Short mmCIF file of C-alpha atoms in Angstrom, two decimals:
data_model
loop_
_atom_site.label_atom_id
_atom_site.label_comp_id
_atom_site.label_asym_id
_atom_site.label_seq_id
_atom_site.Cartn_x
_atom_site.Cartn_y
_atom_site.Cartn_z
CA MET A 29 -44.72 -18.21 5.45
CA ARG A 30 -42.63 -16.73 2.64
CA LYS A 31 -43.08 -13.26 4.08
CA THR A 32 -41.79 -14.50 7.45
CA MET A 33 -38.71 -16.04 5.78
CA VAL A 34 -37.98 -12.79 3.92
CA THR A 35 -38.33 -10.84 7.14
CA THR A 36 -36.00 -13.26 8.94
CA GLN A 37 -33.38 -12.97 6.19
CA GLY A 38 -33.65 -9.19 6.28
CA LEU A 39 -33.23 -9.21 10.04
CA ARG A 40 -30.13 -11.40 9.74
CA ILE A 41 -28.60 -8.98 7.25
CA VAL A 42 -29.34 -6.04 9.52
CA VAL A 43 -27.80 -7.88 12.49
CA MET A 44 -24.75 -8.77 10.39
CA MET A 45 -24.32 -5.16 9.31
CA ALA A 46 -24.71 -3.98 12.91
CA MET A 47 -22.04 -6.45 14.03
CA LEU A 48 -19.68 -5.17 11.33
CA VAL A 49 -20.28 -1.57 12.43
CA VAL A 50 -19.44 -2.50 16.04
CA ILE A 51 -16.30 -4.38 14.92
CA PHE A 52 -15.13 -1.52 12.71
CA ALA A 53 -15.80 1.02 15.48
CA GLY A 54 -13.66 -1.09 17.80
CA ILE A 55 -10.87 -1.25 15.20
CA LYS A 56 -11.04 2.53 14.72
CA SER A 57 -10.78 3.23 18.45
CA ALA A 58 -7.97 0.70 18.97
CA ALA A 59 -6.06 1.50 15.77
CA ASP A 60 -2.79 2.19 17.62
CA ILE A 61 -2.73 -1.43 18.81
CA ILE A 62 -4.42 -3.19 15.89
CA VAL A 63 -2.55 -1.53 12.98
CA PRO A 64 0.95 -2.79 14.01
CA PHE A 65 -0.54 -6.25 14.56
CA ILE A 66 -2.19 -6.23 11.11
CA LEU A 67 1.06 -5.01 9.53
CA ALA A 68 2.99 -7.80 11.26
CA LEU A 69 0.39 -10.35 10.13
CA PHE A 70 0.63 -9.43 6.47
CA LEU A 71 4.42 -9.21 6.66
CA ALA A 72 4.31 -12.79 7.93
CA PHE A 73 2.21 -13.68 4.86
CA VAL A 74 4.95 -12.28 2.60
CA LEU A 75 7.81 -14.02 4.45
CA ASN A 76 6.17 -17.41 5.01
CA PRO A 77 6.89 -18.67 1.44
CA LEU A 78 10.61 -18.14 2.16
CA ILE A 79 10.27 -20.22 5.34
CA VAL A 80 8.52 -22.96 3.37
CA LEU A 81 11.26 -22.87 0.72
CA LEU A 82 13.99 -23.20 3.36
CA GLY A 83 11.99 -26.05 4.90
CA LYS A 84 12.13 -27.89 1.57
CA TRP A 85 15.90 -27.53 1.78
CA ARG A 86 15.68 -29.30 5.17
CA VAL A 87 16.46 -26.19 7.21
CA PRO A 88 14.77 -26.42 10.67
CA ARG A 89 11.81 -24.03 10.90
CA ALA A 90 13.19 -22.17 13.94
CA LEU A 91 16.51 -21.58 12.16
CA ALA A 92 14.72 -20.58 8.94
CA VAL A 93 12.62 -18.01 10.85
CA LEU A 94 15.77 -16.64 12.52
CA LEU A 95 17.59 -16.32 9.19
CA VAL A 96 14.67 -14.64 7.41
CA ALA A 97 13.98 -12.30 10.36
CA THR A 98 17.65 -11.28 10.56
CA LEU A 99 17.82 -10.62 6.82
CA THR A 100 14.58 -8.61 6.99
CA VAL A 101 15.85 -6.50 9.90
CA CYS A 102 19.11 -5.73 8.08
CA LEU A 103 17.25 -4.78 4.90
CA MET A 104 14.73 -2.59 6.73
CA VAL A 105 17.42 -0.82 8.77
CA PHE A 106 19.46 -0.13 5.62
CA LEU A 107 16.50 1.16 3.60
CA THR A 108 15.07 3.23 6.46
CA THR A 109 18.46 4.79 7.25
CA LYS A 110 19.03 5.62 3.59
CA LEU A 111 15.50 7.05 3.33
CA LEU A 112 15.98 9.20 6.44
CA MET A 113 19.23 10.61 5.04
CA THR A 114 17.53 11.42 1.73
CA LEU A 115 14.54 13.02 3.49
CA ASN A 116 16.85 15.18 5.61
CA GLU A 117 18.65 16.36 2.49
CA PHE A 118 15.30 17.00 0.81
CA ALA A 119 14.10 19.02 3.83
CA ARG A 120 17.26 21.16 3.76
CA THR A 121 16.70 22.06 0.09
CA LEU A 122 12.99 22.87 0.42
CA PRO A 123 13.49 26.52 1.44
CA GLN A 124 15.42 27.08 -1.80
CA TYR A 125 12.51 25.88 -3.92
CA ARG A 126 10.45 29.05 -3.64
CA GLY A 127 13.21 31.17 -5.16
CA LEU A 128 13.85 28.63 -7.92
CA ILE A 129 10.14 28.44 -8.74
CA ALA A 130 9.93 32.24 -8.87
CA ALA A 131 12.86 32.31 -11.28
CA LYS A 132 11.17 29.74 -13.52
CA LEU A 133 7.95 31.74 -13.50
CA ILE A 134 9.79 34.91 -14.49
CA GLU A 135 11.25 33.04 -17.49
CA ILE A 136 7.73 32.50 -18.83
CA ASP A 137 6.58 36.01 -17.93
CA ALA A 138 5.88 36.77 -21.59
CA TRP A 139 3.14 34.12 -21.61
CA PHE A 140 1.22 36.02 -18.93
CA HIS A 141 1.20 39.21 -21.00
CA TRP A 142 -0.89 37.86 -23.86
CA SER A 143 -2.94 35.37 -21.85
CA GLU A 144 -6.13 36.15 -19.93
CA PHE A 145 -4.43 35.54 -16.58
CA SER A 146 -4.08 38.64 -14.46
CA LEU A 147 -1.59 37.09 -12.01
CA THR A 148 2.08 37.95 -12.40
CA PRO A 149 4.87 35.43 -11.73
CA GLU A 150 5.71 37.31 -8.52
CA GLN A 151 2.10 36.95 -7.32
CA LEU A 152 2.05 33.25 -8.16
CA ALA A 153 5.33 32.72 -6.35
CA GLY A 154 3.80 34.40 -3.32
CA TYR A 155 1.29 31.55 -3.06
CA ILE A 156 4.07 28.95 -3.00
CA ASP A 157 5.01 28.29 0.59
CA PRO A 158 7.53 25.48 1.26
CA ALA A 159 6.52 25.48 4.95
CA PHE A 160 3.65 23.05 4.28
CA MET A 161 5.90 20.58 2.47
CA LEU A 162 8.62 21.04 5.10
CA ASN A 163 6.11 20.25 7.84
CA LEU A 164 4.97 17.16 5.92
CA VAL A 165 8.54 15.92 5.47
CA SER A 166 9.30 16.58 9.15
CA LYS A 167 6.30 14.49 10.17
CA LEU A 168 7.43 11.70 7.85
CA ILE A 169 10.94 11.78 9.32
CA SER A 170 9.48 11.62 12.84
CA TYR A 171 7.21 8.74 11.80
CA LEU A 172 10.11 6.79 10.32
CA SER A 173 12.23 7.42 13.42
CA ASN A 174 9.45 6.06 15.63
CA ALA A 175 9.04 3.13 13.25
CA MET A 176 12.74 2.33 13.64
CA ALA A 177 12.22 2.20 17.42
CA GLY A 178 9.33 -0.25 17.01
CA LEU A 179 11.02 -2.31 14.30
CA PHE A 180 12.42 -4.87 16.71
CA LEU A 181 9.02 -5.43 18.36
CA LEU A 182 7.35 -5.72 14.94
CA LEU A 183 9.85 -8.33 13.72
CA MET A 184 9.57 -10.27 16.99
CA THR A 185 5.80 -10.43 16.45
CA VAL A 186 6.34 -11.60 12.87
CA ALA A 187 8.81 -14.28 14.02
CA PHE A 188 6.38 -15.69 16.59
CA MET A 189 3.60 -15.68 13.98
CA LEU A 190 5.79 -17.66 11.58
CA LEU A 191 6.63 -20.16 14.31
CA GLU A 192 2.89 -20.64 15.02
CA VAL A 193 1.95 -21.45 11.42
CA PRO A 194 2.31 -25.28 11.79
CA GLN A 195 -0.16 -25.23 14.73
CA LEU A 196 -2.74 -23.17 12.83
CA PRO A 197 -4.73 -26.12 11.33
CA TYR A 198 -5.17 -27.75 14.76
CA LYS A 199 -6.34 -24.49 16.36
CA VAL A 200 -8.83 -23.80 13.57
CA GLN A 201 -10.24 -27.31 13.92
CA GLN A 202 -10.75 -26.79 17.65
CA LEU A 203 -12.49 -23.45 17.18
CA SER A 204 -14.74 -24.33 14.23
CA GLU A 205 -18.05 -26.19 14.49
CA ASP A 206 -17.33 -27.68 11.08
CA PRO A 207 -13.54 -28.27 11.14
CA GLY A 208 -13.25 -29.37 7.52
CA LYS A 209 -15.15 -26.42 6.09
CA GLY A 210 -13.58 -23.98 8.53
CA MET A 211 -10.06 -25.05 7.62
CA ALA A 212 -10.92 -24.93 3.92
CA ASN A 213 -12.06 -21.29 4.25
CA VAL A 214 -8.98 -20.36 6.29
CA GLN A 215 -6.69 -22.06 3.77
CA ARG A 216 -8.41 -20.27 0.88
CA ALA A 217 -7.98 -16.94 2.63
CA LEU A 218 -4.32 -17.68 3.38
CA ASP A 219 -3.63 -18.78 -0.20
CA SER A 220 -5.39 -15.75 -1.73
CA VAL A 221 -3.77 -13.18 0.54
CA THR A 222 -0.31 -14.77 0.34
CA ARG A 223 -0.45 -14.97 -3.45
CA TYR A 224 -1.61 -11.37 -3.75
CA LEU A 225 0.96 -9.95 -1.31
CA VAL A 226 3.92 -11.91 -2.69
CA ILE A 227 3.14 -11.01 -6.31
CA LYS A 228 2.32 -7.39 -5.44
CA THR A 229 5.54 -7.07 -3.43
CA LEU A 230 7.67 -8.42 -6.29
CA ILE A 231 5.97 -6.11 -8.81
CA SER A 232 6.34 -3.14 -6.42
CA VAL A 233 10.06 -3.87 -5.94
CA VAL A 234 10.64 -4.03 -9.71
CA THR A 235 8.57 -0.86 -10.21
CA GLY A 236 10.58 1.00 -7.56
CA LEU A 237 13.87 -0.15 -9.08
CA ALA A 238 12.73 0.87 -12.57
CA VAL A 239 11.74 4.35 -11.35
CA TRP A 240 15.00 4.75 -9.42
CA ALA A 241 17.06 3.67 -12.45
CA LEU A 242 15.15 6.04 -14.77
CA LEU A 243 15.64 9.02 -12.44
CA ALA A 244 19.30 8.17 -11.79
CA VAL A 245 20.09 7.90 -15.52
CA MET A 246 18.38 11.27 -16.14
CA GLY A 247 20.32 12.86 -13.29
CA ILE A 248 17.24 13.90 -11.31
CA ARG A 249 17.87 14.49 -7.61
CA PHE A 250 16.39 12.35 -4.85
CA ALA A 251 16.05 9.33 -7.15
CA PHE A 252 16.14 6.96 -4.16
CA LEU A 253 13.32 8.86 -2.43
CA TRP A 254 11.06 8.78 -5.48
CA GLY A 255 11.91 5.12 -6.12
CA MET A 256 10.88 4.23 -2.56
CA LEU A 257 7.70 6.27 -3.01
CA ALA A 258 6.89 4.35 -6.21
CA PHE A 259 7.52 1.05 -4.39
CA ALA A 260 5.29 1.93 -1.42
CA LEU A 261 2.41 3.54 -3.33
CA ASN A 262 2.29 0.71 -5.87
CA TYR A 263 0.47 -1.29 -3.16
CA ILE A 264 -2.38 1.23 -3.35
CA PRO A 265 -4.69 0.06 -6.15
CA ASN A 266 -5.78 2.26 -9.06
CA ILE A 267 -4.28 5.58 -7.97
CA GLY A 268 -1.06 4.80 -6.08
CA SER A 269 1.29 4.76 -9.07
CA PHE A 270 -0.14 8.01 -10.44
CA ILE A 271 0.30 9.79 -7.09
CA ALA A 272 3.90 8.55 -6.87
CA ALA A 273 4.65 10.07 -10.30
CA ILE A 274 3.49 13.62 -9.51
CA PRO A 275 6.34 14.95 -7.26
CA PRO A 276 9.30 13.83 -9.42
CA ILE A 277 7.60 14.99 -12.63
CA ILE A 278 6.96 18.46 -11.15
CA GLN A 279 10.57 18.54 -9.92
CA ALA A 280 11.85 17.60 -13.37
CA PHE A 281 9.79 20.28 -15.15
CA LEU A 282 10.85 22.99 -12.69
CA PHE A 283 14.52 22.22 -12.14
CA ASN A 284 15.70 20.02 -15.02
CA GLY A 285 13.90 21.56 -17.96
CA PHE A 286 10.83 21.10 -20.12
CA SER A 287 12.30 18.34 -22.30
CA GLU A 288 13.48 16.33 -19.27
CA GLY A 289 10.03 16.69 -17.75
CA LEU A 290 8.38 15.32 -20.89
CA ILE A 291 10.85 12.41 -21.07
CA LEU A 292 10.25 11.56 -17.40
CA THR A 293 6.48 11.75 -17.89
CA GLY A 294 6.76 9.34 -20.80
CA GLY A 295 8.96 7.05 -18.73
CA TYR A 296 6.45 6.95 -15.88
CA ILE A 297 3.60 6.28 -18.31
CA LEU A 298 5.58 3.42 -19.86
CA ILE A 299 6.45 1.90 -16.46
CA ASN A 300 2.86 2.18 -15.20
CA LEU A 301 1.46 0.71 -18.41
CA LEU A 302 3.95 -2.15 -18.39
CA PHE A 303 3.65 -3.13 -14.73
CA GLY A 304 0.26 -1.73 -13.73
CA SER A 305 -1.80 -2.46 -16.83
CA ILE A 306 -0.09 -5.51 -18.39
CA ILE A 307 2.08 -7.53 -15.99
CA ASP A 308 0.08 -6.97 -12.78
CA PRO A 309 -3.36 -7.94 -14.19
CA LYS A 310 -1.88 -10.81 -16.23
CA ILE A 311 -0.21 -12.41 -13.18
CA LEU A 312 -2.95 -11.69 -10.64
CA GLY A 313 -5.75 -12.25 -13.13
CA ARG A 314 -9.29 -12.34 -11.76
CA GLY A 315 -8.27 -14.56 -8.88
CA LEU A 316 -9.01 -11.86 -6.31
CA GLY A 317 -12.76 -12.16 -6.81
CA LEU A 318 -13.36 -8.44 -6.11
CA SER A 319 -15.13 -5.98 -8.37
CA THR A 320 -13.23 -2.92 -9.57
CA LEU A 321 -15.61 -0.59 -7.74
CA VAL A 322 -15.14 -2.50 -4.47
CA VAL A 323 -11.35 -2.31 -4.84
CA PHE A 324 -11.55 1.49 -5.14
CA VAL A 325 -14.10 1.91 -2.33
CA SER A 326 -12.08 -0.41 -0.07
CA LEU A 327 -9.08 1.88 -0.58
CA ILE A 328 -11.07 4.80 0.83
CA PHE A 329 -12.72 2.78 3.61
CA TRP A 330 -9.62 1.01 4.98
CA GLY A 331 -7.62 4.23 4.65
CA TRP A 332 -10.18 6.01 6.82
CA LEU A 333 -10.30 3.13 9.28
CA MET A 334 -6.59 2.35 9.67
CA GLY A 335 -4.67 5.19 8.03
CA PRO A 336 -1.84 4.67 5.48
CA VAL A 337 -1.40 1.00 6.44
CA GLY A 338 -5.08 0.42 5.65
CA MET A 339 -4.64 1.97 2.21
CA LEU A 340 -1.61 -0.22 1.47
CA LEU A 341 -3.42 -3.39 2.62
CA SER A 342 -6.93 -2.50 1.41
CA VAL A 343 -7.15 -5.34 -1.12
CA PRO A 344 -5.98 -8.23 1.12
CA LEU A 345 -8.14 -6.94 4.00
CA THR A 346 -11.19 -6.93 1.73
CA ILE A 347 -10.36 -10.43 0.47
CA VAL A 348 -10.24 -11.73 4.07
CA LEU A 349 -13.52 -9.96 4.91
CA LYS A 350 -15.24 -11.40 1.83
CA ILE A 351 -14.10 -14.97 2.53
CA ALA A 352 -15.12 -14.63 6.20
CA LEU A 353 -18.63 -13.52 5.18
CA GLU A 354 -19.25 -16.21 2.55
CA PRO A 355 -20.11 -19.20 4.81
CA THR A 356 -23.01 -17.49 6.66
CA ALA A 357 -26.46 -16.95 5.16
CA ALA A 358 -26.55 -13.21 5.80
CA GLY A 359 -22.86 -12.69 5.09
CA HIS A 360 -23.12 -14.53 1.77
CA LYS A 361 -25.29 -11.73 0.33
CA ILE A 362 -22.76 -9.11 1.40
CA ALA A 363 -19.96 -11.23 -0.09
CA VAL A 364 -21.87 -11.30 -3.40
CA LEU A 365 -21.93 -7.48 -3.39
CA LEU A 366 -18.16 -7.42 -2.83
CA GLY A 367 -17.40 -9.99 -5.53
CA ASP A 368 -17.05 -9.74 -9.29
CA GLY A 369 -19.55 -12.51 -10.06
CA PRO A 370 -21.50 -15.46 -8.62
CA LEU A 371 -19.93 -17.11 -5.56
CA LYS A 372 -19.29 -20.83 -5.41
CA ARG A 373 -20.86 -22.33 -2.32
#
């Protein structure tokens, strides 16, 4: 009898895993449709607290959604336009970088004479081709231009999602076999994801502003670009902030001087320690319920499945998946593997 039960449980787990594979394969094949929808959904999570706040001030929900959507459109258009202008300027200066790098390498030519390296500065400069970076920047400019074209549709989707929020409890009750438990799980998922996204967005904004201010004070070019990069990559757990620091630090060492490069490196370390290692964990705490390993693996998995948007939203997507798996017998075991401790049932 016990052997039969174990076999049944094993079969359920296999079936659950097979269902997940089919679902993920469908998401991968339909990424062009699903990714904008997912992005709109999580943007609605971030904006909904503002709608609730305006509701407490007795602003009608439809008017509150209109005000927030209008403000968001204006902010996105301003930031995207400014970013496109900075990227275009950056692209125009890229061809000059090879000559500047060669000049810097010639300045340290004496180091190559007594070291074991056989490469000369001229040979090293020959390996530096700005065409790759120029191609990358061109693709980013094209991506942002296309995003501007789809911005109106994205915000319309967000607005309709925000208007549908009051009807969500009724719809969940109609779909669930156990309305009370189903709504409790949905509410827990909404609360967890909203809390994470709102706090992470605020921390990312402050991080981006701190980086921009540091670069602007030091007189390093493209401060706005690197500040926006710090803001965006701060959503990526574990490695995002470190990746965002690499380009401006290299730029500072090459074109501003060794001392400026060291100062900027120290500034980035201080910002990342303050926001990434102290403020972020203290505010978010262990409320996510995900192990550190799962957070890192989810970054790779969702990035492969949905591209850059998946990397930015890897943590909230994993939270939703974990909460969705918890109520079922087979899914509960998978949820335990994703969590950072015993689950409360």
